[in-house]
Coordinates of C-alpha atoms in Angstrom, one line a residue:
X14 CA -3.8 -63.2 82.6
X15 CA -6.3 -66.1 82.3
X16 CA -9.7 -64.7 83.0
X17 CA -13.0 -66.6 83.3
X18 CA -16.3 -64.7 83.1
X19 CA -19.3 -66.6 84.5
X20 CA -23.0 -66.3 83.9
X21 CA -25.9 -68.7 84.2
X22 CA -28.6 -66.1 83.4
X23 CA -27.4 -63.9 80.5
X24 CA -27.2 -64.9 76.8
X25 CA -23.7 -65.5 75.5
X26 CA -23.8 -62.4 73.4
X27 CA -25.0 -60.1 76.2
X28 CA -23.8 -56.6 75.2
X29 CA -22.2 -55.7 78.5
X30 CA -20.6 -59.1 79.2
X31 CA -19.4 -60.2 75.8
X32 CA -19.2 -57.3 73.4
X33 CA -17.9 -54.8 76.0
X34 CA -16.1 -56.5 78.9
X35 CA -14.9 -59.8 77.5
X36 CA -13.9 -58.3 74.1
X37 CA -12.1 -55.4 75.8
X38 CA -10.1 -57.8 78.0
X39 CA -9.3 -60.1 75.0
X40 CA -8.1 -57.1 72.9
X41 CA -5.8 -56.2 75.7
X42 CA -4.0 -59.6 75.3
X43 CA -5.6 -61.5 78.1
X44 CA -6.8 -65.1 77.7
X45 CA -10.5 -64.7 78.2
X46 CA -13.1 -67.5 78.7
X47 CA -16.8 -67.1 79.1
X48 CA -19.0 -69.8 80.7
X49 CA -22.7 -69.7 79.8
X50 CA -25.7 -71.9 80.3
X51 CA -27.8 -71.6 77.2
X52 CA -27.6 -75.0 75.5
X53 CA -26.0 -73.6 72.3
X54 CA -22.6 -75.4 72.6
X55 CA -19.0 -74.2 72.8
X56 CA -17.4 -71.8 70.4
X57 CA -14.6 -69.2 70.0
X58 CA -15.7 -65.7 68.9
X59 CA -13.7 -62.5 68.7
X60 CA -10.9 -64.0 70.7
X61 CA -13.1 -65.2 73.5
X62 CA -13.5 -68.9 74.2
X63 CA -17.2 -69.7 75.1
X64 CA -18.1 -72.8 77.1
X65 CA -21.7 -74.0 77.5
X66 CA -22.8 -76.0 80.6
X67 CA -26.3 -76.6 79.3
X68 CA -29.6 -74.9 79.5
X69 CA -32.0 -75.1 82.4
X70 CA -35.7 -76.1 82.5
X71 CA -37.1 -72.8 83.9
X72 CA -36.1 -70.3 86.6
X73 CA -36.2 -72.7 89.6
X74 CA -34.2 -75.4 87.8
X75 CA -31.6 -72.7 86.8
X76 CA -31.3 -71.4 90.3
X77 CA -30.9 -74.8 91.9
X78 CA -28.7 -76.6 89.4
X79 CA -26.9 -74.1 87.0
X80 CA -24.5 -72.7 89.5
X81 CA -23.1 -76.1 90.3
X82 CA -22.5 -76.8 86.6
X83 CA -20.9 -73.4 86.2
X84 CA -18.6 -74.1 89.2
X85 CA -17.4 -77.4 87.8
X86 CA -16.4 -75.7 84.5
X87 CA -14.9 -72.8 86.3
X88 CA -12.6 -75.1 88.3
X89 CA -11.6 -77.0 85.2
X90 CA -10.5 -73.8 83.5
X91 CA -8.3 -72.9 86.5
X92 CA -8.1 -69.1 85.9
X93 CA -6.3 -66.4 87.7
X94 CA -9.3 -64.1 88.0
X95 CA -13.0 -65.1 87.9
X96 CA -15.6 -62.5 87.0
X97 CA -19.2 -63.3 88.2
X98 CA -22.2 -61.6 86.4
X99 CA -25.2 -63.0 88.4
X100 CA -26.2 -62.7 92.0
X101 CA -27.1 -66.4 92.1
X102 CA -23.4 -67.2 91.4
X103 CA -22.2 -65.5 94.6
X104 CA -22.0 -68.9 96.4
X105 CA -19.6 -70.2 93.9
X106 CA -17.7 -67.0 94.0
X107 CA -17.1 -67.6 97.7
X108 CA -16.0 -71.2 97.0
X109 CA -13.6 -69.9 94.3
X110 CA -12.2 -67.4 96.7
X111 CA -11.8 -70.1 99.4
X112 CA -9.6 -71.9 97.0
X113 CA -7.3 -69.0 96.7
X114 CA -8.6 -67.4 93.4
X115 CA -9.3 -63.7 92.8
X116 CA -13.0 -63.0 92.3
X117 CA -14.9 -60.0 91.0
X118 CA -18.6 -59.6 91.2
X119 CA -20.3 -57.5 88.5
X120 CA -23.4 -55.8 90.0
X121 CA -25.5 -55.1 86.9
X122 CA -28.4 -54.0 89.2
X123 CA -29.1 -53.0 92.8
X124 CA -30.8 -56.4 93.5
X125 CA -32.4 -55.5 96.9
X126 CA -34.1 -52.5 95.3
X127 CA -35.0 -54.5 92.2
X128 CA -36.8 -57.1 94.3
X129 CA -39.1 -54.4 95.7
X130 CA -40.5 -54.0 92.1
X131 CA -40.9 -57.6 91.1
X132 CA -44.6 -58.0 89.8
X133 CA -44.8 -61.7 90.5
X134 CA -44.2 -61.2 94.3
X135 CA -46.7 -59.9 96.8
X136 CA -45.6 -56.8 98.9
X137 CA -44.6 -58.7 102.1
X138 CA -42.6 -61.2 100.0
X139 CA -40.8 -58.4 98.2
X140 CA -39.8 -56.6 101.4
X141 CA -38.7 -59.8 103.1
X142 CA -36.6 -61.1 100.1
X143 CA -35.1 -57.6 99.7
X144 CA -34.0 -57.4 103.3
X145 CA -32.6 -61.0 103.4
X146 CA -30.7 -60.6 100.1
X147 CA -29.3 -57.2 101.2
X148 CA -27.7 -58.9 104.3
X149 CA -26.5 -61.9 102.2
X150 CA -25.1 -59.7 99.4
X151 CA -23.0 -57.6 101.9
X152 CA -21.7 -60.8 103.7
X153 CA -20.8 -62.4 100.4
X154 CA -19.2 -59.5 98.6
X155 CA -17.0 -58.6 101.6
X156 CA -15.3 -61.9 100.9
X157 CA -14.5 -61.1 97.3
X158 CA -11.7 -58.9 95.8
X159 CA -13.7 -56.3 94.1
X160 CA -17.2 -55.2 92.8
X161 CA -17.7 -53.8 89.3
X162 CA -20.9 -51.7 89.4
X163 CA -23.0 -50.7 86.5
X164 CA -23.8 -47.2 87.9
X165 CA -22.2 -44.7 90.3
X166 CA -25.2 -45.3 92.7
X167 CA -24.5 -49.0 93.0
X168 CA -20.7 -48.3 93.3
X169 CA -21.4 -46.0 96.2
X170 CA -23.6 -48.5 97.9
X171 CA -20.8 -51.1 98.0
X172 CA -18.2 -48.6 99.0
X173 CA -20.3 -47.5 101.9
X174 CA -20.1 -51.2 103.1
X175 CA -16.3 -51.1 103.0
X176 CA -15.8 -52.9 99.7
X177 CA -13.5 -52.1 96.8
X178 CA -15.9 -51.0 94.1
X179 CA -15.5 -49.2 90.7
X180 CA -18.3 -48.1 88.4
X181 CA -18.0 -49.3 84.8
X182 CA -21.1 -47.8 83.3
X183 CA -22.9 -49.5 80.5
X184 CA -22.3 -46.8 77.9
X185 CA -22.4 -47.5 74.2
X186 CA -19.6 -48.7 71.9
X187 CA -18.6 -45.8 69.7
X188 CA -19.6 -46.3 66.1
X189 CA -21.8 -49.4 66.7
X190 CA -25.2 -47.8 66.2
X191 CA -24.3 -44.8 64.0
X192 CA -21.2 -43.9 62.0
X193 CA -20.7 -40.2 61.2
X194 CA -23.5 -37.8 60.4
X195 CA -27.1 -39.1 60.7
X196 CA -29.0 -38.7 57.5
X197 CA -32.3 -37.2 58.7
X198 CA -33.7 -37.1 55.1
X199 CA -34.0 -40.9 55.3
X200 CA -36.0 -40.8 58.6
X201 CA -39.5 -42.3 58.6
X202 CA -42.6 -41.0 60.4
X203 CA -41.9 -43.2 63.3
X204 CA -40.6 -43.4 66.9
X205 CA -39.2 -46.4 68.6
X206 CA -38.8 -48.4 71.8
X207 CA -36.0 -50.9 72.1
X208 CA -35.6 -53.4 74.9
X209 CA -37.5 -55.5 77.4
X210 CA -41.3 -54.8 77.4
X211 CA -43.4 -54.9 80.5
X212 CA -45.9 -53.0 82.7
X213 CA -43.3 -51.3 84.8
X214 CA -41.4 -50.3 81.7
X215 CA -44.4 -48.2 80.6
X216 CA -45.7 -50.1 77.6
X217 CA -49.4 -49.6 78.5
X218 CA -49.0 -45.8 78.8
X219 CA -47.0 -45.7 75.5
X220 CA -49.7 -47.7 73.6
X221 CA -52.4 -45.3 75.0
X222 CA -50.3 -42.4 73.9
X223 CA -50.1 -43.8 70.4
X224 CA -53.9 -43.5 70.3
X225 CA -53.6 -39.8 71.1
X226 CA -50.8 -38.7 68.7
X227 CA -51.9 -36.4 65.9
X228 CA -48.8 -36.6 63.8
X229 CA -49.6 -40.0 62.3
X230 CA -46.4 -41.4 63.8
X231 CA -46.1 -45.2 64.2
X232 CA -44.2 -46.9 67.1
X233 CA -41.5 -49.4 66.2
X234 CA -41.6 -51.8 69.2
X235 CA -38.4 -53.9 69.3
X236 CA -38.3 -56.3 72.1
X237 CA -40.1 -59.1 73.9
X238 CA -42.9 -59.0 76.5
X239 CA -42.1 -60.3 79.9
X240 CA -45.8 -60.7 81.0
X241 CA -48.5 -62.4 79.0
X242 CA -51.3 -60.4 80.6
X243 CA -49.6 -57.1 79.8
X244 CA -49.1 -58.2 76.2
X245 CA -52.8 -59.1 75.9
X246 CA -53.8 -55.7 77.3
X247 CA -51.5 -53.8 75.0
X248 CA -52.7 -55.6 71.9
X249 CA -56.4 -55.1 72.9
X250 CA -55.9 -51.3 73.2
X251 CA -57.0 -49.1 70.2
X252 CA -53.6 -47.5 70.2
X253 CA -52.0 -50.9 69.2
X254 CA -53.1 -50.3 65.5
X255 CA -50.3 -47.7 65.4
X256 CA -47.7 -50.2 66.7
X257 CA -45.4 -52.3 64.6
X258 CA -44.4 -55.2 66.9
X259 CA -40.9 -56.3 65.6
X260 CA -40.0 -58.7 68.4
X261 CA -36.5 -59.2 69.6
X262 CA -33.8 -57.7 67.3
X263 CA -30.1 -58.3 67.0
X264 CA -27.7 -55.4 67.0
X265 CA -28.1 -55.0 63.2
X266 CA -31.8 -54.9 63.6
X267 CA -31.6 -52.3 66.4
X268 CA -29.4 -50.2 64.2
X269 CA -31.9 -50.3 61.4
X270 CA -34.8 -49.3 63.7
X271 CA -32.8 -46.4 65.2
X272 CA -31.7 -45.1 61.7
X273 CA -35.4 -44.8 60.7
X274 CA -36.8 -43.3 63.9
X275 CA -37.3 -39.7 64.9
X276 CA -37.3 -40.3 68.6
X277 CA -36.6 -43.1 71.1
X278 CA -38.8 -43.8 74.2
X279 CA -37.5 -44.7 77.6
X280 CA -40.6 -43.9 79.8
X281 CA -40.1 -46.3 82.6
X282 CA -42.2 -46.1 85.7
X283 CA -40.8 -44.4 88.8
X284 CA -40.0 -47.7 90.5
X285 CA -37.3 -47.4 93.2
X286 CA -34.7 -49.4 91.2
X287 CA -35.2 -47.2 88.1
X288 CA -34.8 -43.7 89.8
X289 CA -31.0 -44.0 89.9
X290 CA -30.5 -46.3 87.0
X291 CA -28.6 -45.5 83.8
X292 CA -30.7 -47.3 81.1
X293 CA -28.7 -48.6 78.2
X294 CA -31.4 -47.8 75.7
X295 CA -31.3 -44.0 76.5
X296 CA -27.6 -43.8 75.7
X297 CA -28.0 -46.0 72.6
X298 CA -30.6 -43.6 71.3
X299 CA -28.2 -40.8 71.9
X300 CA -25.4 -42.6 70.2
X301 CA -27.5 -43.1 67.1
X302 CA -28.4 -39.4 67.0
X303 CA -32.0 -40.1 68.0
X304 CA -33.6 -37.6 70.4
X305 CA -34.9 -39.1 73.7
X306 CA -38.3 -39.0 75.3
X307 CA -37.5 -40.0 78.9
X308 CA -39.1 -40.3 82.3
X309 CA -38.7 -37.1 84.3
X310 CA -36.6 -38.6 87.1
X311 CA -34.1 -36.1 88.5
X312 CA -31.0 -38.0 87.3
X313 CA -32.5 -38.6 83.8
X314 CA -33.6 -35.0 83.6
X315 CA -30.0 -33.9 84.4
X316 CA -28.7 -36.0 81.5
X317 CA -31.4 -35.3 78.9
X318 CA -32.0 -31.7 79.6
X319 CA -28.5 -31.0 80.6
X320 CA -27.3 -32.1 77.2
X321 CA -30.3 -30.7 75.4
X322 CA -30.9 -34.1 73.7
X323 CA -34.6 -34.8 74.3
X324 CA -37.7 -34.2 76.3
X325 CA -38.6 -35.5 79.8
X326 CA -42.2 -36.3 80.6
X327 CA -44.3 -37.9 83.3
X328 CA -44.1 -41.6 82.4
X329 CA -47.6 -42.2 83.9
X330 CA -49.2 -39.6 81.7
X331 CA -50.1 -40.9 78.1
X332 CA -51.1 -37.4 77.0
X333 CA -47.7 -36.0 77.9
X334 CA -46.0 -38.8 76.1
X335 CA -48.2 -38.2 73.0
X336 CA -47.4 -34.5 73.1
X337 CA -43.7 -35.1 73.2
X338 CA -43.9 -37.5 70.3
X339 CA -45.9 -35.0 68.2
X340 CA -43.5 -32.2 69.1
X341 CA -40.5 -34.1 67.7
X342 CA -42.2 -35.7 64.7
X343 CA -43.8 -32.4 63.6
X344 CA -40.6 -30.4 64.1
X345 CA -37.9 -32.5 62.4
X346 CA -35.3 -29.7 62.5
X347 CA -35.6 -29.4 66.3
X348 CA -35.5 -33.2 66.6
X349 CA -32.3 -33.3 64.5
X350 CA -30.7 -30.7 66.7
X351 CA -31.5 -32.6 69.8
X352 CA -30.3 -35.8 68.2
X353 CA -27.0 -34.3 67.3
X354 CA -26.5 -32.9 70.8
X355 CA -27.1 -36.4 72.2
X356 CA -24.6 -38.0 69.8
X357 CA -22.0 -35.4 70.7
X358 CA -22.5 -36.1 74.4
X359 CA -21.9 -39.8 73.8
X360 CA -18.7 -39.1 71.8
X361 CA -17.4 -36.8 74.5
X362 CA -18.3 -38.7 77.7
X363 CA -21.0 -41.4 77.7
X364 CA -19.1 -44.0 75.8
X365 CA -17.5 -47.4 76.4
X366 CA -14.0 -46.3 75.7
X367 CA -13.9 -44.2 78.9
X368 CA -15.5 -47.1 80.9
X369 CA -13.1 -49.7 79.4
X370 CA -10.2 -47.8 80.9
X371 CA -11.6 -48.2 84.4
X372 CA -12.1 -52.0 83.8
X373 CA -8.6 -52.5 82.6
X374 CA -7.1 -50.5 85.4
X375 CA -9.0 -52.7 88.0
X376 CA -7.6 -55.9 86.3
X377 CA -4.1 -54.5 86.2
X378 CA -4.3 -53.8 90.0
X379 CA -5.4 -57.3 90.7
X380 CA -2.7 -58.9 88.5

Protein backbone atom coordinates (compact mmCIF):
# COMPACT_ATOMS: atom_id res chain seq x y z
CA UNK A 1 0.00 0.00 0.00
CA UNK A 2 0.96 3.62 -0.38
CA UNK A 3 0.87 5.14 3.10
CA UNK A 4 1.38 8.79 4.05
CA UNK A 5 2.06 9.74 7.67
CA UNK A 6 1.44 13.39 8.54
CA UNK A 7 2.78 15.65 11.30
CA UNK A 8 3.10 19.40 11.67
CA UNK A 9 4.37 19.25 15.26
CA UNK A 10 6.83 16.41 15.71
CA UNK A 11 10.43 16.25 14.45
CA UNK A 12 11.07 14.07 11.42
CA UNK A 13 13.00 11.54 13.47
CA UNK A 14 10.41 11.25 16.22
CA UNK A 15 10.97 7.83 17.76
CA UNK A 16 7.33 6.69 17.65
CA UNK A 17 6.50 8.11 14.24
CA UNK A 18 9.66 7.48 12.25
CA UNK A 19 11.80 4.82 13.93
CA UNK A 20 8.89 2.66 15.03
CA UNK A 21 5.75 3.06 12.90
CA UNK A 22 7.09 4.33 9.57
CA UNK A 23 10.09 2.01 9.59
CA UNK A 24 7.98 -1.01 10.55
CA UNK A 25 5.55 -0.33 7.70
CA UNK A 26 8.38 0.22 5.20
CA UNK A 27 10.09 -3.00 6.28
CA UNK A 28 6.83 -4.79 5.59
CA UNK A 29 7.06 -3.69 1.95
CA UNK A 30 4.67 -0.74 1.95
CA UNK A 31 5.48 2.53 0.16
CA UNK A 32 5.78 4.87 3.15
CA UNK A 33 5.92 8.68 2.97
CA UNK A 34 6.26 11.08 5.89
CA UNK A 35 5.18 14.74 5.65
CA UNK A 36 6.82 17.04 8.23
CA UNK A 37 7.06 20.79 8.82
CA UNK A 38 10.55 21.46 10.15
CA UNK A 39 12.28 23.42 7.36
CA UNK A 40 15.03 20.83 6.92
CA UNK A 41 14.19 19.77 3.36
CA UNK A 42 13.21 16.51 1.68
CA UNK A 43 15.13 13.25 1.99
CA UNK A 44 14.85 9.47 1.88
CA UNK A 45 15.94 7.56 4.98
CA UNK A 46 15.58 3.89 5.88
CA UNK A 47 13.15 3.34 3.02
CA UNK A 48 10.88 6.22 4.06
CA UNK A 49 10.42 9.26 1.78
CA UNK A 50 10.32 12.43 3.88
CA UNK A 51 8.73 15.64 2.55
CA UNK A 52 9.13 19.00 4.27
CA UNK A 53 6.42 21.67 3.89
CA UNK A 54 8.42 24.34 5.72
CA UNK A 55 8.83 25.45 9.32
CA UNK A 56 6.44 27.77 11.15
CA UNK A 57 7.14 30.99 13.05
CA UNK A 58 5.90 29.92 16.47
CA UNK A 59 2.95 27.95 17.86
CA UNK A 60 0.13 30.17 16.55
CA UNK A 61 1.57 30.40 13.05
CA UNK A 62 1.91 26.62 13.04
CA UNK A 63 -1.67 26.03 14.16
CA UNK A 64 -3.08 28.50 11.60
CA UNK A 65 -1.00 27.69 8.52
CA UNK A 66 0.90 24.39 8.79
CA UNK A 67 -2.16 22.10 8.43
CA UNK A 68 -2.99 23.72 5.08
CA UNK A 69 0.52 23.12 3.75
CA UNK A 70 0.40 19.53 5.02
CA UNK A 71 -2.96 18.96 3.28
CA UNK A 72 -1.65 20.22 -0.07
CA UNK A 73 1.31 17.83 0.08
CA UNK A 74 -0.89 14.97 1.27
CA UNK A 75 -3.26 15.38 -1.69
CA UNK A 76 -0.36 15.49 -4.14
CA UNK A 77 1.00 12.21 -2.77
CA UNK A 78 -2.40 10.53 -3.34
CA UNK A 79 -2.11 7.69 -0.82
CA UNK A 80 -4.38 4.77 0.02
CA UNK A 81 -4.10 5.39 3.76
CA UNK A 82 -3.27 8.60 5.65
CA UNK A 83 -2.00 8.40 9.23
CA UNK A 84 -2.34 11.62 11.29
CA UNK A 85 -0.12 12.24 14.30
CA UNK A 86 -1.33 15.61 15.61
CA UNK A 87 -4.73 16.73 16.95
CA UNK A 88 -4.44 19.95 14.94
CA UNK A 89 -4.47 17.85 11.76
CA UNK A 90 -7.92 16.37 12.48
CA UNK A 91 -9.61 18.93 10.14
CA UNK A 92 -7.50 17.78 7.20
CA UNK A 93 -8.19 14.19 8.20
CA UNK A 94 -11.89 14.91 7.76
CA UNK A 95 -11.21 16.49 4.37
CA UNK A 96 -9.13 13.49 3.26
CA UNK A 97 -11.93 11.18 4.41
CA UNK A 98 -14.49 13.27 2.51
CA UNK A 99 -12.47 12.63 -0.63
CA UNK A 100 -12.78 8.87 -0.14
CA UNK A 101 -9.44 8.09 1.52
CA UNK A 102 -8.86 5.88 4.53
CA UNK A 103 -7.64 7.86 7.55
CA UNK A 104 -6.12 6.83 10.88
CA UNK A 105 -5.62 9.16 13.84
CA UNK A 106 -2.70 8.36 16.15
CA UNK A 107 -3.60 9.54 19.66
CA UNK A 108 -0.23 10.00 21.36
CA UNK A 109 -1.90 11.69 24.35
CA UNK A 110 -5.31 12.08 25.96
CA UNK A 111 -5.55 15.71 24.83
CA UNK A 112 -8.60 16.80 26.90
CA UNK A 113 -6.86 15.60 30.07
CA UNK A 114 -3.54 17.04 28.93
CA UNK A 115 -5.12 20.48 28.52
CA UNK A 116 -6.10 20.42 32.19
CA UNK A 117 -2.39 20.49 33.10
CA UNK A 118 -1.12 23.18 30.71
CA UNK A 119 0.88 25.67 32.84
CA UNK A 120 0.39 28.58 30.43
CA UNK A 121 -3.43 28.45 30.75
CA UNK A 122 -5.44 29.69 33.71
CA UNK A 123 -7.83 27.18 35.36
CA UNK A 124 -11.05 28.41 33.68
CA UNK A 125 -9.34 28.37 30.26
CA UNK A 126 -7.99 24.87 30.87
CA UNK A 127 -11.44 23.51 31.76
CA UNK A 128 -13.20 25.26 28.87
CA UNK A 129 -10.65 24.18 26.25
CA UNK A 130 -10.66 20.63 27.60
CA UNK A 131 -14.45 20.35 27.34
CA UNK A 132 -14.62 21.94 23.89
CA UNK A 133 -11.84 19.76 22.49
CA UNK A 134 -13.37 16.60 23.95
CA UNK A 135 -16.59 17.28 22.02
CA UNK A 136 -14.70 18.12 18.82
CA UNK A 137 -12.36 15.11 19.12
CA UNK A 138 -15.31 12.73 19.43
CA UNK A 139 -17.14 14.31 16.48
CA UNK A 140 -14.04 14.26 14.26
CA UNK A 141 -12.71 10.80 15.10
CA UNK A 142 -16.09 9.16 14.53
CA UNK A 143 -15.70 10.16 10.88
CA UNK A 144 -12.30 8.41 10.53
CA UNK A 145 -11.51 4.74 9.95
CA UNK A 146 -9.53 3.96 13.09
CA UNK A 147 -7.66 5.36 16.07
CA UNK A 148 -4.22 4.13 17.10
CA UNK A 149 -3.79 4.84 20.81
CA UNK A 150 -0.49 5.08 22.67
CA UNK A 151 -1.93 3.47 25.83
CA UNK A 152 -4.73 1.06 26.73
CA UNK A 153 -6.42 3.88 28.69
CA UNK A 154 -6.64 6.07 25.57
CA UNK A 155 -7.79 3.08 23.51
CA UNK A 156 -10.62 2.36 25.92
CA UNK A 157 -11.70 6.01 25.86
CA UNK A 158 -12.19 5.92 22.10
CA UNK A 159 -13.80 2.48 22.13
CA UNK A 160 -16.33 3.72 24.67
CA UNK A 161 -17.31 6.38 22.12
CA UNK A 162 -18.01 3.72 19.51
CA UNK A 163 -14.79 4.02 17.51
CA UNK A 164 -12.48 1.36 16.19
CA UNK A 165 -9.34 1.72 18.32
CA UNK A 166 -6.22 -0.33 18.93
CA UNK A 167 -3.47 0.35 21.45
CA UNK A 168 0.04 0.44 19.98
CA UNK A 169 2.11 1.15 23.04
CA UNK A 170 5.30 3.18 22.81
CA UNK A 171 7.55 0.40 24.06
CA UNK A 172 11.29 0.30 23.21
CA UNK A 173 12.94 -1.17 20.16
CA UNK A 174 14.78 -4.30 21.23
CA UNK A 175 18.55 -3.87 21.15
CA UNK A 176 18.50 -0.11 20.59
CA UNK A 177 19.68 1.04 24.02
CA UNK A 178 21.47 -2.07 25.26
CA UNK A 179 22.74 -5.20 23.58
CA UNK A 180 23.24 -8.29 25.72
CA UNK A 181 24.50 -8.15 29.28
CA UNK A 182 24.94 -4.74 30.91
CA UNK A 183 28.48 -4.18 32.19
CA UNK A 184 27.94 -2.82 35.68
CA UNK A 185 31.67 -2.54 36.33
CA UNK A 186 31.71 0.38 33.88
CA UNK A 187 28.96 2.31 35.69
CA UNK A 188 29.71 5.76 37.08
CA UNK A 189 28.52 7.29 40.34
CA UNK A 190 25.57 8.87 38.58
CA UNK A 191 21.84 8.68 37.98
CA UNK A 192 20.00 10.17 35.02
CA UNK A 193 16.88 11.83 33.72
CA UNK A 194 16.17 11.69 29.98
CA UNK A 195 13.42 13.65 28.24
CA UNK A 196 11.55 16.94 28.33
CA UNK A 197 12.23 19.01 31.46
CA UNK A 198 9.60 21.09 33.23
CA UNK A 199 7.91 21.86 36.54
CA UNK A 200 5.20 19.24 36.10
CA UNK A 201 7.85 16.66 35.20
CA UNK A 202 9.38 17.06 38.65
CA UNK A 203 12.66 18.80 37.93
CA UNK A 204 12.55 21.16 40.95
CA UNK A 205 12.01 18.29 43.38
CA UNK A 206 14.79 16.30 41.70
CA UNK A 207 17.27 19.18 41.99
CA UNK A 208 16.33 19.63 45.65
CA UNK A 209 16.84 15.89 46.15
CA UNK A 210 20.34 16.17 44.68
CA UNK A 211 21.23 18.57 47.50
CA UNK A 212 20.18 15.90 50.01
CA UNK A 213 21.92 12.82 48.57
CA UNK A 214 24.74 11.41 50.70
CA UNK A 215 26.19 9.00 48.14
CA UNK A 216 27.95 11.70 46.11
CA UNK A 217 25.96 10.74 43.00
CA UNK A 218 25.62 13.25 40.18
CA UNK A 219 22.56 13.74 37.98
CA UNK A 220 23.00 13.46 34.21
CA UNK A 221 20.22 15.69 32.88
CA UNK A 222 19.57 14.92 29.21
CA UNK A 223 16.86 17.10 27.72
CA UNK A 224 15.63 20.64 27.19
CA UNK A 225 13.68 22.90 29.54
CA UNK A 226 10.22 23.95 28.39
CA UNK A 227 9.88 26.88 30.83
CA UNK A 228 12.50 29.61 31.24
CA UNK A 229 11.43 30.47 34.80
CA UNK A 230 11.68 26.84 35.89
CA UNK A 231 15.13 26.57 34.35
CA UNK A 232 16.23 29.68 36.24
CA UNK A 233 14.85 28.31 39.52
CA UNK A 234 16.56 24.96 39.03
CA UNK A 235 19.93 26.55 38.22
CA UNK A 236 19.68 28.83 41.25
CA UNK A 237 19.11 25.94 43.67
CA UNK A 238 22.13 24.65 45.65
CA UNK A 239 21.43 21.13 44.38
CA UNK A 240 22.27 22.25 40.84
CA UNK A 241 25.99 21.91 41.61
CA UNK A 242 25.47 18.14 41.47
CA UNK A 243 23.78 18.31 38.05
CA UNK A 244 25.47 17.86 34.68
CA UNK A 245 23.16 19.58 32.17
CA UNK A 246 23.77 17.74 28.89
CA UNK A 247 21.00 19.34 26.83
CA UNK A 248 19.11 17.44 24.15
CA UNK A 249 20.75 14.13 23.16
CA UNK A 250 20.32 12.00 20.06
CA UNK A 251 19.76 8.27 20.44
CA UNK A 252 23.50 7.53 20.61
CA UNK A 253 23.85 10.16 23.33
CA UNK A 254 20.93 8.70 25.28
CA UNK A 255 22.50 5.25 25.02
CA UNK A 256 25.80 6.56 26.42
CA UNK A 257 24.05 8.29 29.34
CA UNK A 258 22.13 5.14 30.23
CA UNK A 259 25.18 2.92 29.99
CA UNK A 260 26.95 4.97 32.65
CA UNK A 261 24.00 5.45 35.03
CA UNK A 262 22.98 3.44 38.08
CA UNK A 263 19.35 4.58 38.05
CA UNK A 264 16.89 6.48 35.89
CA UNK A 265 14.40 9.03 37.20
CA UNK A 266 10.79 9.38 36.06
CA UNK A 267 9.23 11.26 38.99
CA UNK A 268 6.50 13.15 37.18
CA UNK A 269 3.90 15.05 39.17
CA UNK A 270 0.47 13.43 39.76
CA UNK A 271 -1.20 15.44 36.99
CA UNK A 272 -4.39 13.86 35.66
CA UNK A 273 -2.88 13.09 32.24
CA UNK A 274 0.14 11.30 33.79
CA UNK A 275 -1.70 8.92 36.13
CA UNK A 276 -2.61 6.47 33.35
CA UNK A 277 0.29 7.28 31.01
CA UNK A 278 3.03 4.86 29.98
CA UNK A 279 6.14 7.09 29.89
CA UNK A 280 8.61 6.08 27.21
CA UNK A 281 11.59 6.94 29.40
CA UNK A 282 10.59 4.39 32.05
CA UNK A 283 10.63 1.53 29.55
CA UNK A 284 13.82 2.80 27.94
CA UNK A 285 15.53 2.75 31.33
CA UNK A 286 14.33 -0.81 31.76
CA UNK A 287 15.47 -1.79 28.26
CA UNK A 288 18.96 -0.48 29.07
CA UNK A 289 19.10 -2.50 32.29
CA UNK A 290 18.86 0.64 34.46
CA UNK A 291 16.70 0.45 37.61
CA UNK A 292 13.84 2.94 37.73
CA UNK A 293 12.96 5.54 40.36
CA UNK A 294 9.34 6.30 39.47
CA UNK A 295 6.32 8.18 40.78
CA UNK A 296 4.12 6.01 43.00
CA UNK A 297 1.04 6.10 40.77
CA UNK A 298 -0.95 2.84 40.98
CA UNK A 299 -0.30 1.89 37.33
CA UNK A 300 3.41 2.68 37.53
CA UNK A 301 3.74 0.87 40.85
CA UNK A 302 2.16 -2.19 39.24
CA UNK A 303 4.81 -2.12 36.49
CA UNK A 304 7.87 -1.23 38.57
CA UNK A 305 7.17 -3.23 41.70
CA UNK A 306 5.38 -5.99 39.81
CA UNK A 307 8.54 -6.61 37.78
CA UNK A 308 10.91 -5.81 40.69
CA UNK A 309 12.80 -3.33 38.53
CA UNK A 310 13.02 -0.21 40.69
CA UNK A 311 11.65 1.94 43.49
CA UNK A 312 8.44 3.99 43.59
CA UNK A 313 8.41 7.25 45.56
CA UNK A 314 6.24 10.28 46.23
CA UNK A 315 7.32 12.57 43.36
CA UNK A 316 6.59 15.67 45.48
CA UNK A 317 8.94 14.55 48.30
CA UNK A 318 12.61 15.41 47.56
CA UNK A 319 13.75 13.50 50.64
CA UNK A 320 12.10 10.30 49.37
CA UNK A 321 13.72 10.78 45.95
CA UNK A 322 17.13 11.35 47.57
CA UNK A 323 16.71 8.23 49.73
CA UNK A 324 15.91 6.10 46.66
CA UNK A 325 18.94 7.47 44.79
CA UNK A 326 21.26 6.72 47.71
CA UNK A 327 19.77 3.24 48.15
CA UNK A 328 20.58 2.23 44.56
CA UNK A 329 23.95 3.97 44.30
CA UNK A 330 25.17 2.60 47.64
CA UNK A 331 23.93 -0.93 46.88
CA UNK A 332 25.14 -1.64 43.34
CA UNK A 333 24.45 -5.37 43.49
CA UNK A 334 20.79 -4.72 44.30
CA UNK A 335 20.65 -2.03 41.61
CA UNK A 336 22.08 -4.50 39.11
CA UNK A 337 19.48 -7.11 40.08
CA UNK A 338 16.64 -4.64 39.61
CA UNK A 339 18.11 -3.48 36.30
CA UNK A 340 18.32 -7.02 34.98
CA UNK A 341 14.72 -7.67 36.01
CA UNK A 342 13.58 -4.62 34.08
CA UNK A 343 15.53 -5.63 31.00
CA UNK A 344 14.02 -9.10 31.15
CA UNK A 345 10.51 -7.63 31.38
CA UNK A 346 11.14 -5.54 28.26
CA UNK A 347 12.43 -8.52 26.30
CA UNK A 348 9.42 -10.58 27.33
CA UNK A 349 6.54 -8.09 27.00
CA UNK A 350 7.27 -4.36 26.95
CA UNK A 351 8.85 -4.18 23.50
CA UNK A 352 8.08 -2.73 20.08
CA UNK A 353 8.06 -6.12 18.34
CA UNK A 354 4.82 -7.01 20.10
CA UNK A 355 3.28 -3.60 19.36
CA UNK A 356 4.39 -3.66 15.71
CA UNK A 357 2.28 -6.76 15.15
CA UNK A 358 -0.86 -4.88 16.23
CA UNK A 359 -0.04 -1.96 13.91
CA UNK A 360 0.52 -4.24 10.92
CA UNK A 361 -2.67 -6.16 11.65
CA UNK A 362 -4.67 -2.92 11.63
CA UNK A 363 -3.21 -1.88 8.28
CA UNK A 364 -3.88 -5.30 6.80
CA UNK A 365 -7.52 -5.04 7.84
CA UNK A 366 -7.85 -1.65 6.14
CA UNK A 367 -6.21 -2.74 2.89
